[in-house]
Amino acid sequence: MTEVLPSFDNAGDDDADADREAVEQERAKLREFVAGLSADDIKSGGWFTKLCTQALRSYAEKATWEYFQQKYKGVPADGIVGQQIKLAVKNAMIEGGITSSLYNGTIAATIGSLGGASPATVPAGVFTFMVDLTYITQLQMRLAYDIAVIYRIPLDVDDPEDTMKLVRVALGIKAGEAARVSLKFVPGLVRQVLKKYYSGAVLAAAKSLPFVGKHLLQRNIIKFGIPGVGIPLTILVNRYTTLAAGRYAKSVFRDEAEVIELADTLIRRTQHPRLMLWVAWLVINADGEITDAERLLFQRLTRLAWERHQVDDEQLANVVNIDPGEVWHRIDAEPGDLSDVVYAAERVAAVDGDLNTHERAVIAELRDRCQRR
């Protein structure tokens, strides 16, 4: 029997007591986690680095595509995602009610007391605050991970860049904001990876995690800073942020899934995989800018061209500035019907939205050359 995942293990149970008990069990685990934090962990944002390790690594082993396929037999991906968002929102609201009932007053002043606390001491009020913060943070990261898995988007939680991608999607952290951090942080989550790749984007991702912790700490205070409305506000904020996180994760990962599906379609339909890659790269570079969708599409195309056709074009891989003349020469030298290449060019140009003037010009030239043959 498939092991039930944390936070969503009561998906089919309408019993409110069972729902609350499941949330309480997860909160109990997080109370142990928070008990192991120091005041310095909280102030520096280091708590988030530690939570990432706890919240994602073991979870990723259980939250597999096969798990969701078995749990929701016959349900399309969009339907499964909608159900997971609904369950996460319900649990977030239950947790908000539990947390709010534990407060006697506002929490903002209590959080401020961290400034005078010793590095090893966490004020009592902050403890309850941190249980709430870690619960909602973990819930939203796991929800985003679920959505990625359901849409068949591969994410490696041991890869710092994939981890930061998941964090940004789940929590709405802008990439530019996540880069403004101190050089002194080297999180344990990525320490082993950094030993091999201690530079560039990987290091930037590693150093971003404590900044995210500070960001979330500040964002969460609003739920407890208004006297007299703590319980309803906490429930509503938990609901809103979790629903927003789920919807955003759906939009991001669904878009990526569509790009991956398109790559599969183009490779499956073409009779000229090598030529199609040259044409696709010419179209992508037509306006001098490469979008994330275009980059993902071409990466997928080259991977599938190798896996299905054993096409590994070293000459194309070494191109710095693609020469249209080189592509037209290849078109003119290719015998037979090239309608599949024209079709691929049109779909590639549209992957990031409406065609621009440069893309239209390239496709018009391509059509003309293919028709004259």
mmCIF file of C-alpha atoms in Angstrom:
data_model
loop_
_atom_site.group_PDB
_atom_site.id
_atom_site.type_symbol
_atom_site.label_atom_id
_atom_site.label_comp_id
_atom_site.label_asym_id
_atom_site.label_seq_id
_atom_site.Cartn_x
_atom_site.Cartn_y
_atom_site.Cartn_z
ATOM 1 C CA MET A 1 0.000 0.000 0.000
ATOM 2 C CA THR A 2 1.353 3.440 -0.951
ATOM 3 C CA GLU A 3 2.530 5.509 1.980
ATOM 4 C CA VAL A 4 0.349 8.554 2.606
ATOM 5 C CA LEU A 5 2.100 11.901 2.285
ATOM 6 C CA PRO A 6 2.298 14.439 5.127
ATOM 7 C CA SER A 7 -0.300 17.236 5.184
ATOM 8 C CA PHE A 8 -2.451 15.587 2.507
ATOM 9 C CA ASP A 9 -3.007 12.185 4.121
ATOM 10 C CA ASN A 10 -6.647 12.941 4.993
ATOM 11 C CA ALA A 11 -7.591 13.995 1.471
ATOM 12 C CA GLY A 12 -10.718 11.882 1.258
ATOM 13 C CA ASP A 13 -11.869 12.384 4.836
ATOM 14 C CA ASP A 14 -14.525 15.035 5.511
ATOM 15 C CA ASP A 15 -14.308 14.601 9.260
ATOM 16 C CA ALA A 16 -13.150 17.938 10.697
ATOM 17 C CA ASP A 17 -11.634 16.236 13.730
ATOM 18 C CA ALA A 18 -9.508 13.984 11.529
ATOM 19 C CA ASP A 19 -8.411 16.993 9.502
ATOM 20 C CA ARG A 20 -7.385 18.892 12.602
ATOM 21 C CA GLU A 21 -5.574 15.862 14.017
ATOM 22 C CA ALA A 22 -3.510 15.512 10.834
ATOM 23 C CA VAL A 23 -2.505 19.177 11.014
ATOM 24 C CA GLU A 24 -1.656 18.829 14.707
ATOM 25 C CA GLN A 25 0.590 15.861 13.964
ATOM 26 C CA GLU A 26 2.547 17.885 11.424
ATOM 27 C CA ARG A 27 2.761 20.811 13.841
ATOM 28 C CA ALA A 28 4.153 18.456 16.484
ATOM 29 C CA LYS A 29 6.994 17.502 14.144
ATOM 30 C CA LEU A 30 7.699 21.153 13.469
ATOM 31 C CA ARG A 31 7.686 21.999 17.191
ATOM 32 C CA GLU A 32 10.609 19.596 17.506
ATOM 33 C CA PHE A 33 12.286 21.309 14.569
ATOM 34 C CA VAL A 34 11.770 24.804 15.997
ATOM 35 C CA ALA A 35 12.996 23.640 19.419
ATOM 36 C CA GLY A 36 16.334 22.923 17.775
ATOM 37 C CA LEU A 37 16.668 26.480 16.408
ATOM 38 C CA SER A 38 18.595 29.261 18.099
ATOM 39 C CA ALA A 39 17.660 32.929 18.143
ATOM 40 C CA ASP A 40 20.524 33.486 15.725
ATOM 41 C CA ASP A 41 19.053 30.880 13.324
ATOM 42 C CA ILE A 42 15.829 32.859 13.257
ATOM 43 C CA LYS A 43 17.335 36.336 12.970
ATOM 44 C CA SER A 44 19.811 35.360 10.245
ATOM 45 C CA GLY A 45 17.261 33.449 8.180
ATOM 46 C CA GLY A 46 19.244 30.247 8.633
ATOM 47 C CA TRP A 47 16.080 28.496 9.844
ATOM 48 C CA PHE A 48 14.882 28.391 6.245
ATOM 49 C CA THR A 49 17.998 26.610 5.045
ATOM 50 C CA LYS A 50 17.487 23.935 7.679
ATOM 51 C CA LEU A 51 13.780 23.655 6.886
ATOM 52 C CA CYS A 52 14.511 23.075 3.198
ATOM 53 C CA THR A 53 16.533 20.027 4.105
ATOM 54 C CA GLN A 54 13.808 18.649 6.363
ATOM 55 C CA ALA A 55 10.822 19.641 4.253
ATOM 56 C CA LEU A 56 11.947 18.509 0.817
ATOM 57 C CA ARG A 57 14.447 15.675 0.821
ATOM 58 C CA SER A 58 12.388 12.950 2.488
ATOM 59 C CA TYR A 59 9.183 14.264 0.942
ATOM 60 C CA ALA A 60 10.567 14.057 -2.591
ATOM 61 C CA GLU A 61 11.099 10.331 -2.146
ATOM 62 C CA LYS A 62 7.369 9.845 -1.526
ATOM 63 C CA ALA A 63 5.716 12.504 -3.713
ATOM 64 C CA THR A 64 6.294 10.785 -7.036
ATOM 65 C CA TRP A 65 4.338 10.888 -10.279
ATOM 66 C CA GLU A 66 3.434 7.234 -9.724
ATOM 67 C CA TYR A 67 1.984 8.099 -6.306
ATOM 68 C CA PHE A 68 -0.386 10.673 -7.750
ATOM 69 C CA GLN A 69 -1.315 8.446 -10.689
ATOM 70 C CA GLN A 70 -2.312 5.688 -8.283
ATOM 71 C CA LYS A 71 -4.147 8.039 -5.933
ATOM 72 C CA TYR A 72 -6.116 9.774 -8.687
ATOM 73 C CA LYS A 73 -6.603 7.038 -11.286
ATOM 74 C CA GLY A 74 -7.819 8.405 -14.602
ATOM 75 C CA VAL A 75 -7.803 12.065 -13.525
ATOM 76 C CA PRO A 76 -5.964 14.493 -15.858
ATOM 77 C CA ALA A 77 -3.088 16.548 -14.445
ATOM 78 C CA ASP A 78 -5.138 19.751 -14.135
ATOM 79 C CA GLY A 79 -7.729 17.936 -12.030
ATOM 80 C CA ILE A 80 -5.114 16.465 -9.699
ATOM 81 C CA VAL A 81 -3.435 19.854 -9.270
ATOM 82 C CA GLY A 82 -6.747 21.494 -8.430
ATOM 83 C CA GLN A 83 -7.411 18.901 -5.742
ATOM 84 C CA GLN A 84 -3.946 19.297 -4.210
ATOM 85 C CA ILE A 85 -4.389 23.074 -4.032
ATOM 86 C CA LYS A 86 -7.784 22.626 -2.371
ATOM 87 C CA LEU A 87 -6.339 20.265 0.250
ATOM 88 C CA ALA A 88 -3.391 22.537 0.971
ATOM 89 C CA VAL A 89 -5.662 25.571 1.429
ATOM 90 C CA LYS A 90 -7.887 23.622 3.817
ATOM 91 C CA ASN A 91 -4.933 22.566 5.950
ATOM 92 C CA ALA A 92 -3.499 26.094 5.922
ATOM 93 C CA MET A 93 -6.772 27.481 7.288
ATOM 94 C CA ILE A 94 -6.993 24.813 9.993
ATOM 95 C CA GLU A 95 -3.423 25.567 11.055
ATOM 96 C CA GLY A 96 -4.153 29.297 11.124
ATOM 97 C CA GLY A 97 -7.006 28.745 13.540
ATOM 98 C CA ILE A 98 -4.884 26.553 15.802
ATOM 99 C CA THR A 99 -2.006 29.029 15.884
ATOM 100 C CA SER A 100 -4.143 32.096 16.525
ATOM 101 C CA SER A 101 -5.844 30.477 19.490
ATOM 102 C CA LEU A 102 -2.453 30.148 21.202
ATOM 103 C CA TYR A 103 -1.758 33.891 21.281
ATOM 104 C CA ASN A 104 -2.723 36.218 24.126
ATOM 105 C CA GLY A 105 -1.931 39.388 22.189
ATOM 106 C CA THR A 106 0.050 40.729 19.268
ATOM 107 C CA ILE A 107 3.301 39.093 18.242
ATOM 108 C CA ALA A 108 5.192 41.973 16.602
ATOM 109 C CA ALA A 109 6.707 43.176 19.874
ATOM 110 C CA THR A 110 7.666 39.632 20.803
ATOM 111 C CA ILE A 111 9.514 39.177 17.536
ATOM 112 C CA GLY A 112 11.351 42.377 18.327
ATOM 113 C CA SER A 113 12.606 40.791 21.531
ATOM 114 C CA LEU A 114 14.853 38.596 19.426
ATOM 115 C CA GLY A 115 17.218 41.525 19.186
ATOM 116 C CA GLY A 116 18.032 41.259 22.862
ATOM 117 C CA ALA A 117 18.015 37.492 23.065
ATOM 118 C CA SER A 118 21.165 35.460 23.315
ATOM 119 C CA PRO A 119 22.069 33.456 20.207
ATOM 120 C CA ALA A 120 20.970 30.269 21.964
ATOM 121 C CA THR A 121 17.657 31.545 23.356
ATOM 122 C CA VAL A 122 14.317 31.752 21.562
ATOM 123 C CA PRO A 123 11.601 33.771 23.388
ATOM 124 C CA ALA A 124 8.470 31.754 24.155
ATOM 125 C CA GLY A 125 6.166 33.845 21.964
ATOM 126 C CA VAL A 126 8.501 33.509 19.038
ATOM 127 C CA PHE A 127 8.389 29.729 19.350
ATOM 128 C CA THR A 128 4.670 29.614 18.516
ATOM 129 C CA PHE A 129 5.181 32.145 15.733
ATOM 130 C CA MET A 130 7.922 30.014 14.194
ATOM 131 C CA VAL A 131 5.825 26.847 14.294
ATOM 132 C CA ASP A 132 3.192 28.656 12.250
ATOM 133 C CA LEU A 133 5.777 30.099 9.874
ATOM 134 C CA THR A 134 7.535 26.778 9.274
ATOM 135 C CA TYR A 135 4.227 24.943 8.810
ATOM 136 C CA ILE A 136 2.927 27.322 6.128
ATOM 137 C CA THR A 137 6.328 27.568 4.437
ATOM 138 C CA GLN A 138 6.699 23.800 4.318
ATOM 139 C CA LEU A 139 3.114 23.343 3.139
ATOM 140 C CA GLN A 140 3.533 25.768 0.245
ATOM 141 C CA MET A 141 6.904 24.371 -0.851
ATOM 142 C CA ARG A 142 5.539 20.834 -0.826
ATOM 143 C CA LEU A 143 2.462 21.946 -2.742
ATOM 144 C CA ALA A 144 4.648 23.546 -5.424
ATOM 145 C CA TYR A 145 6.743 20.375 -5.567
ATOM 146 C CA ASP A 146 3.588 18.274 -5.961
ATOM 147 C CA ILE A 147 2.457 20.433 -8.866
ATOM 148 C CA ALA A 148 5.829 20.137 -10.590
ATOM 149 C CA VAL A 149 5.725 16.356 -10.207
ATOM 150 C CA ILE A 150 2.155 16.098 -11.505
ATOM 151 C CA TYR A 151 3.071 18.072 -14.628
ATOM 152 C CA ARG A 152 6.166 15.886 -15.074
ATOM 153 C CA ILE A 153 8.628 18.753 -14.507
ATOM 154 C CA PRO A 154 11.864 17.220 -13.160
ATOM 155 C CA LEU A 155 13.213 18.908 -10.028
ATOM 156 C CA ASP A 156 16.225 17.648 -8.078
ATOM 157 C CA VAL A 157 16.017 18.906 -4.485
ATOM 158 C CA ASP A 158 19.741 18.209 -4.102
ATOM 159 C CA ASP A 159 20.488 20.646 -6.920
ATOM 160 C CA PRO A 160 20.761 24.224 -5.561
ATOM 161 C CA GLU A 161 19.407 25.798 -8.743
ATOM 162 C CA ASP A 162 16.359 23.518 -8.771
ATOM 163 C CA THR A 163 15.845 24.203 -5.069
ATOM 164 C CA MET A 164 15.873 27.961 -5.609
ATOM 165 C CA LYS A 165 13.521 27.604 -8.555
ATOM 166 C CA LEU A 166 11.088 25.713 -6.341
ATOM 167 C CA VAL A 167 11.473 28.270 -3.543
ATOM 168 C CA ARG A 168 10.844 31.222 -5.836
ATOM 169 C CA VAL A 169 7.780 29.601 -7.393
ATOM 170 C CA ALA A 170 6.301 28.425 -4.088
ATOM 171 C CA LEU A 171 6.890 31.575 -2.081
ATOM 172 C CA GLY A 172 6.832 34.337 -4.668
ATOM 173 C CA ILE A 173 10.431 35.419 -4.134
ATOM 174 C CA LYS A 174 11.781 37.476 -7.021
ATOM 175 C CA ALA A 175 15.059 36.232 -8.462
ATOM 176 C CA GLY A 176 16.724 39.628 -8.029
ATOM 177 C CA GLU A 177 15.697 39.871 -4.394
ATOM 178 C CA ALA A 178 17.010 36.420 -3.619
ATOM 179 C CA ALA A 179 20.468 37.383 -4.808
ATOM 180 C CA ARG A 180 21.069 40.186 -2.283
ATOM 181 C CA VAL A 181 22.671 38.199 0.506
ATOM 182 C CA SER A 182 25.830 38.134 2.575
ATOM 183 C CA LEU A 183 28.791 36.083 1.404
ATOM 184 C CA LYS A 184 29.223 34.497 4.808
ATOM 185 C CA PHE A 185 26.355 32.007 4.381
ATOM 186 C CA VAL A 186 27.090 28.525 3.032
ATOM 187 C CA PRO A 187 23.945 26.468 3.820
ATOM 188 C CA GLY A 188 24.155 22.834 4.787
ATOM 189 C CA LEU A 189 21.511 21.988 2.193
ATOM 190 C CA VAL A 190 23.988 22.508 -0.626
ATOM 191 C CA ARG A 191 27.342 22.038 1.089
ATOM 192 C CA GLN A 192 28.177 18.781 -0.661
ATOM 193 C CA VAL A 193 27.263 20.191 -4.045
ATOM 194 C CA LEU A 194 29.261 23.358 -3.417
ATOM 195 C CA LYS A 195 32.400 21.326 -2.834
ATOM 196 C CA LYS A 196 32.212 20.373 -6.505
ATOM 197 C CA TYR A 197 30.684 23.530 -7.961
ATOM 198 C CA TYR A 198 31.686 26.403 -5.720
ATOM 199 C CA SER A 199 30.954 29.179 -8.207
ATOM 200 C CA GLY A 200 28.436 30.895 -10.447
ATOM 201 C CA ALA A 201 24.714 30.265 -10.287
ATOM 202 C CA VAL A 202 25.066 27.368 -7.856
ATOM 203 C CA LEU A 203 26.806 29.492 -5.259
ATOM 204 C CA ALA A 204 24.316 32.313 -5.791
ATOM 205 C CA ALA A 205 21.451 29.915 -5.146
ATOM 206 C CA ALA A 206 23.092 28.595 -1.982
ATOM 207 C CA LYS A 207 23.624 32.051 -0.548
ATOM 208 C CA SER A 208 20.055 33.083 -1.305
ATOM 209 C CA LEU A 209 18.363 30.767 1.179
ATOM 210 C CA PRO A 210 18.991 32.757 4.376
ATOM 211 C CA PHE A 211 17.715 35.891 2.652
ATOM 212 C CA VAL A 212 14.488 34.056 1.890
ATOM 213 C CA GLY A 213 14.225 33.164 5.584
ATOM 214 C CA LYS A 214 14.416 36.856 6.532
ATOM 215 C CA HIS A 215 11.850 37.752 3.893
ATOM 216 C CA LEU A 216 9.365 35.173 5.173
ATOM 217 C CA LEU A 217 9.933 36.195 8.792
ATOM 218 C CA GLN A 218 8.955 39.773 7.992
ATOM 219 C CA ARG A 219 6.021 38.764 5.802
ATOM 220 C CA ASN A 220 4.494 36.555 8.481
ATOM 221 C CA ILE A 221 4.411 39.205 11.219
ATOM 222 C CA ILE A 222 1.414 40.974 9.681
ATOM 223 C CA LYS A 223 -0.852 38.094 10.681
ATOM 224 C CA PHE A 224 -0.324 38.844 14.352
ATOM 225 C CA GLY A 225 0.341 42.562 14.405
ATOM 226 C CA ILE A 226 -3.243 43.833 14.434
ATOM 227 C CA PRO A 227 -4.951 43.676 17.861
ATOM 228 C CA GLY A 228 -8.392 42.075 18.018
ATOM 229 C CA VAL A 229 -8.394 40.355 14.631
ATOM 230 C CA GLY A 230 -5.716 37.721 15.116
ATOM 231 C CA ILE A 231 -7.719 34.550 14.497
ATOM 232 C CA PRO A 232 -9.710 35.588 11.401
ATOM 233 C CA LEU A 233 -6.739 37.427 9.917
ATOM 234 C CA THR A 234 -4.388 34.497 10.402
ATOM 235 C CA ILE A 235 -6.828 32.079 8.782
ATOM 236 C CA LEU A 236 -7.472 34.392 5.860
ATOM 237 C CA VAL A 237 -3.783 35.161 5.276
ATOM 238 C CA ASN A 238 -2.909 31.469 5.401
ATOM 239 C CA ARG A 239 -5.690 30.757 2.928
ATOM 240 C CA TYR A 240 -4.739 33.590 0.592
ATOM 241 C CA THR A 241 -0.992 32.917 0.494
ATOM 242 C CA THR A 242 -1.450 29.165 0.006
ATOM 243 C CA LEU A 243 -4.049 29.611 -2.725
ATOM 244 C CA ALA A 244 -1.828 32.182 -4.449
ATOM 245 C CA ALA A 245 1.195 29.881 -4.164
ATOM 246 C CA GLY A 246 -0.728 26.972 -5.652
ATOM 247 C CA ARG A 247 -2.139 28.982 -8.541
ATOM 248 C CA TYR A 248 1.228 30.500 -9.362
ATOM 249 C CA ALA A 249 2.981 27.129 -9.230
ATOM 250 C CA LYS A 250 0.302 25.744 -11.527
ATOM 251 C CA SER A 251 0.811 28.545 -14.054
ATOM 252 C CA VAL A 252 4.605 28.178 -14.054
ATOM 253 C CA PHE A 253 4.866 24.404 -14.197
ATOM 254 C CA ARG A 254 1.907 23.964 -16.554
ATOM 255 C CA ASP A 255 3.552 26.379 -19.001
ATOM 256 C CA GLU A 256 6.768 24.374 -18.784
ATOM 257 C CA ALA A 257 4.836 21.152 -19.324
ATOM 258 C CA GLU A 258 3.312 22.624 -22.489
ATOM 259 C CA VAL A 259 6.786 23.506 -23.800
ATOM 260 C CA ILE A 260 8.068 20.005 -23.086
ATOM 261 C CA GLU A 261 5.001 18.532 -24.773
ATOM 262 C CA LEU A 262 5.617 20.733 -27.813
ATOM 263 C CA ALA A 263 9.222 19.541 -28.071
ATOM 264 C CA ASP A 264 8.012 15.945 -28.015
ATOM 265 C CA THR A 265 5.482 16.696 -30.761
ATOM 266 C CA LEU A 266 8.024 18.406 -33.016
ATOM 267 C CA ILE A 267 10.595 15.638 -32.693
ATOM 268 C CA ARG A 268 7.956 12.988 -33.264
ATOM 269 C CA ARG A 269 6.618 14.662 -36.427
ATOM 270 C CA THR A 270 9.840 15.669 -38.125
ATOM 271 C CA GLN A 271 11.672 13.724 -40.780
ATOM 272 C CA HIS A 272 14.620 16.101 -40.589
ATOM 273 C CA PRO A 273 15.706 16.340 -36.930
ATOM 274 C CA ARG A 274 19.157 17.786 -37.620
ATOM 275 C CA LEU A 275 17.877 20.438 -40.023
ATOM 276 C CA MET A 276 14.993 21.255 -37.695
ATOM 277 C CA LEU A 277 17.434 22.071 -34.897
ATOM 278 C CA TRP A 278 19.301 24.551 -37.111
ATOM 279 C CA VAL A 279 16.057 26.211 -38.185
ATOM 280 C CA ALA A 280 14.717 26.304 -34.626
ATOM 281 C CA TRP A 281 17.892 27.979 -33.364
ATOM 282 C CA LEU A 282 17.719 30.534 -36.186
ATOM 283 C CA VAL A 283 14.116 31.395 -35.261
ATOM 284 C CA ILE A 284 14.928 31.624 -31.550
ATOM 285 C CA ASN A 285 17.789 34.040 -32.264
ATOM 286 C CA ALA A 286 15.875 36.107 -34.820
ATOM 287 C CA ASP A 287 15.152 39.009 -32.445
ATOM 288 C CA GLY A 288 18.421 38.853 -30.518
ATOM 289 C CA GLU A 289 16.755 37.713 -27.281
ATOM 290 C CA ILE A 290 16.187 34.239 -25.904
ATOM 291 C CA THR A 291 13.270 33.792 -23.494
ATOM 292 C CA ASP A 292 13.037 31.110 -20.800
ATOM 293 C CA ALA A 293 10.405 29.261 -22.828
ATOM 294 C CA GLU A 294 12.616 29.293 -25.933
ATOM 295 C CA ARG A 295 15.626 28.125 -23.957
ATOM 296 C CA LEU A 296 13.664 25.268 -22.374
ATOM 297 C CA LEU A 297 12.205 24.254 -25.737
ATOM 298 C CA PHE A 298 15.571 24.085 -27.469
ATOM 299 C CA GLN A 299 17.176 22.186 -24.599
ATOM 300 C CA ARG A 300 14.391 19.644 -24.820
ATOM 301 C CA LEU A 301 14.608 19.440 -28.614
ATOM 302 C CA THR A 302 18.339 18.700 -28.578
ATOM 303 C CA ARG A 303 17.892 16.099 -25.857
ATOM 304 C CA LEU A 304 15.075 14.313 -27.711
ATOM 305 C CA ALA A 305 16.921 14.549 -31.043
ATOM 306 C CA TRP A 306 19.743 12.557 -29.475
ATOM 307 C CA GLU A 307 17.545 10.096 -27.577
ATOM 308 C CA ARG A 308 15.298 9.260 -30.547
ATOM 309 C CA HIS A 309 17.423 9.964 -33.614
ATOM 310 C CA GLN A 310 21.004 9.871 -32.265
ATOM 311 C CA VAL A 311 21.481 13.408 -33.597
ATOM 312 C CA ASP A 312 24.282 15.211 -31.754
ATOM 313 C CA ASP A 313 25.302 18.173 -33.917
ATOM 314 C CA GLU A 314 28.688 19.351 -32.670
ATOM 315 C CA GLN A 315 28.858 22.070 -35.318
ATOM 316 C CA LEU A 316 25.601 23.615 -34.115
ATOM 317 C CA ALA A 317 26.720 23.297 -30.494
ATOM 318 C CA ASN A 318 29.804 25.391 -31.299
ATOM 319 C CA VAL A 319 27.878 28.202 -32.997
ATOM 320 C CA VAL A 320 28.224 31.609 -31.312
ATOM 321 C CA ASN A 321 26.398 33.814 -33.822
ATOM 322 C CA ILE A 322 24.184 31.796 -36.106
ATOM 323 C CA ASP A 323 24.533 32.696 -39.793
ATOM 324 C CA PRO A 324 21.211 32.685 -41.687
ATOM 325 C CA GLY A 325 23.141 31.946 -44.879
ATOM 326 C CA GLU A 326 24.367 28.679 -43.383
ATOM 327 C CA VAL A 327 20.815 27.647 -42.555
ATOM 328 C CA TRP A 328 19.491 28.584 -46.015
ATOM 329 C CA HIS A 329 22.319 26.583 -47.577
ATOM 330 C CA ARG A 330 21.238 23.540 -45.580
ATOM 331 C CA ILE A 331 17.608 24.096 -46.597
ATOM 332 C CA ASP A 332 18.495 24.372 -50.293
ATOM 333 C CA ALA A 333 20.619 21.218 -50.133
ATOM 334 C CA GLU A 334 17.944 19.061 -48.491
ATOM 335 C CA PRO A 335 15.787 17.018 -50.930
ATOM 336 C CA GLY A 336 12.136 16.196 -50.459
ATOM 337 C CA ASP A 337 9.215 17.753 -48.631
ATOM 338 C CA LEU A 338 10.246 20.114 -45.806
ATOM 339 C CA SER A 339 6.768 21.013 -44.552
ATOM 340 C CA ASP A 340 7.635 19.456 -41.186
ATOM 341 C CA VAL A 341 10.508 21.923 -40.797
ATOM 342 C CA VAL A 342 8.264 24.882 -41.659
ATOM 343 C CA TYR A 343 5.676 23.662 -39.166
ATOM 344 C CA ALA A 344 8.342 23.345 -36.471
ATOM 345 C CA ALA A 345 9.610 26.868 -37.166
ATOM 346 C CA GLU A 346 6.116 28.300 -36.796
ATOM 347 C CA ARG A 347 5.537 26.522 -33.482
ATOM 348 C CA VAL A 348 8.960 27.493 -32.135
ATOM 349 C CA ALA A 349 8.332 31.163 -32.978
ATOM 350 C CA ALA A 350 5.005 31.108 -31.126
ATOM 351 C CA VAL A 351 6.249 29.374 -27.967
ATOM 352 C CA ASP A 352 6.684 32.664 -26.075
ATOM 353 C CA GLY A 353 3.686 34.502 -27.514
ATOM 354 C CA ASP A 354 2.775 36.310 -30.719
ATOM 355 C CA LEU A 355 5.368 36.416 -33.480
ATOM 356 C CA ASN A 356 7.450 39.573 -33.774
ATOM 357 C CA THR A 357 8.674 41.219 -36.972
ATOM 358 C CA HIS A 358 12.029 39.409 -36.988
ATOM 359 C CA GLU A 359 10.456 35.987 -36.460
ATOM 360 C CA ARG A 360 7.895 36.608 -39.206
ATOM 361 C CA ALA A 361 10.673 37.567 -41.619
ATOM 362 C CA VAL A 362 12.635 34.368 -40.940
ATOM 363 C CA ILE A 363 9.568 32.170 -41.361
ATOM 364 C CA ALA A 364 8.525 33.968 -44.548
ATOM 365 C CA GLU A 365 11.975 33.343 -46.022
ATOM 366 C CA LEU A 366 11.841 29.712 -44.903
ATOM 367 C CA ARG A 367 8.427 29.158 -46.503
ATOM 368 C CA ASP A 368 9.557 30.778 -49.727
ATOM 369 C CA ARG A 369 12.682 28.634 -50.010
ATOM 370 C CA CYS A 370 10.789 25.438 -49.232
ATOM 371 C CA GLN A 371 8.070 26.214 -51.803
ATOM 372 C CA ARG A 372 10.593 26.979 -54.588
ATOM 373 C CA ARG A 373 12.194 23.575 -54.299
#
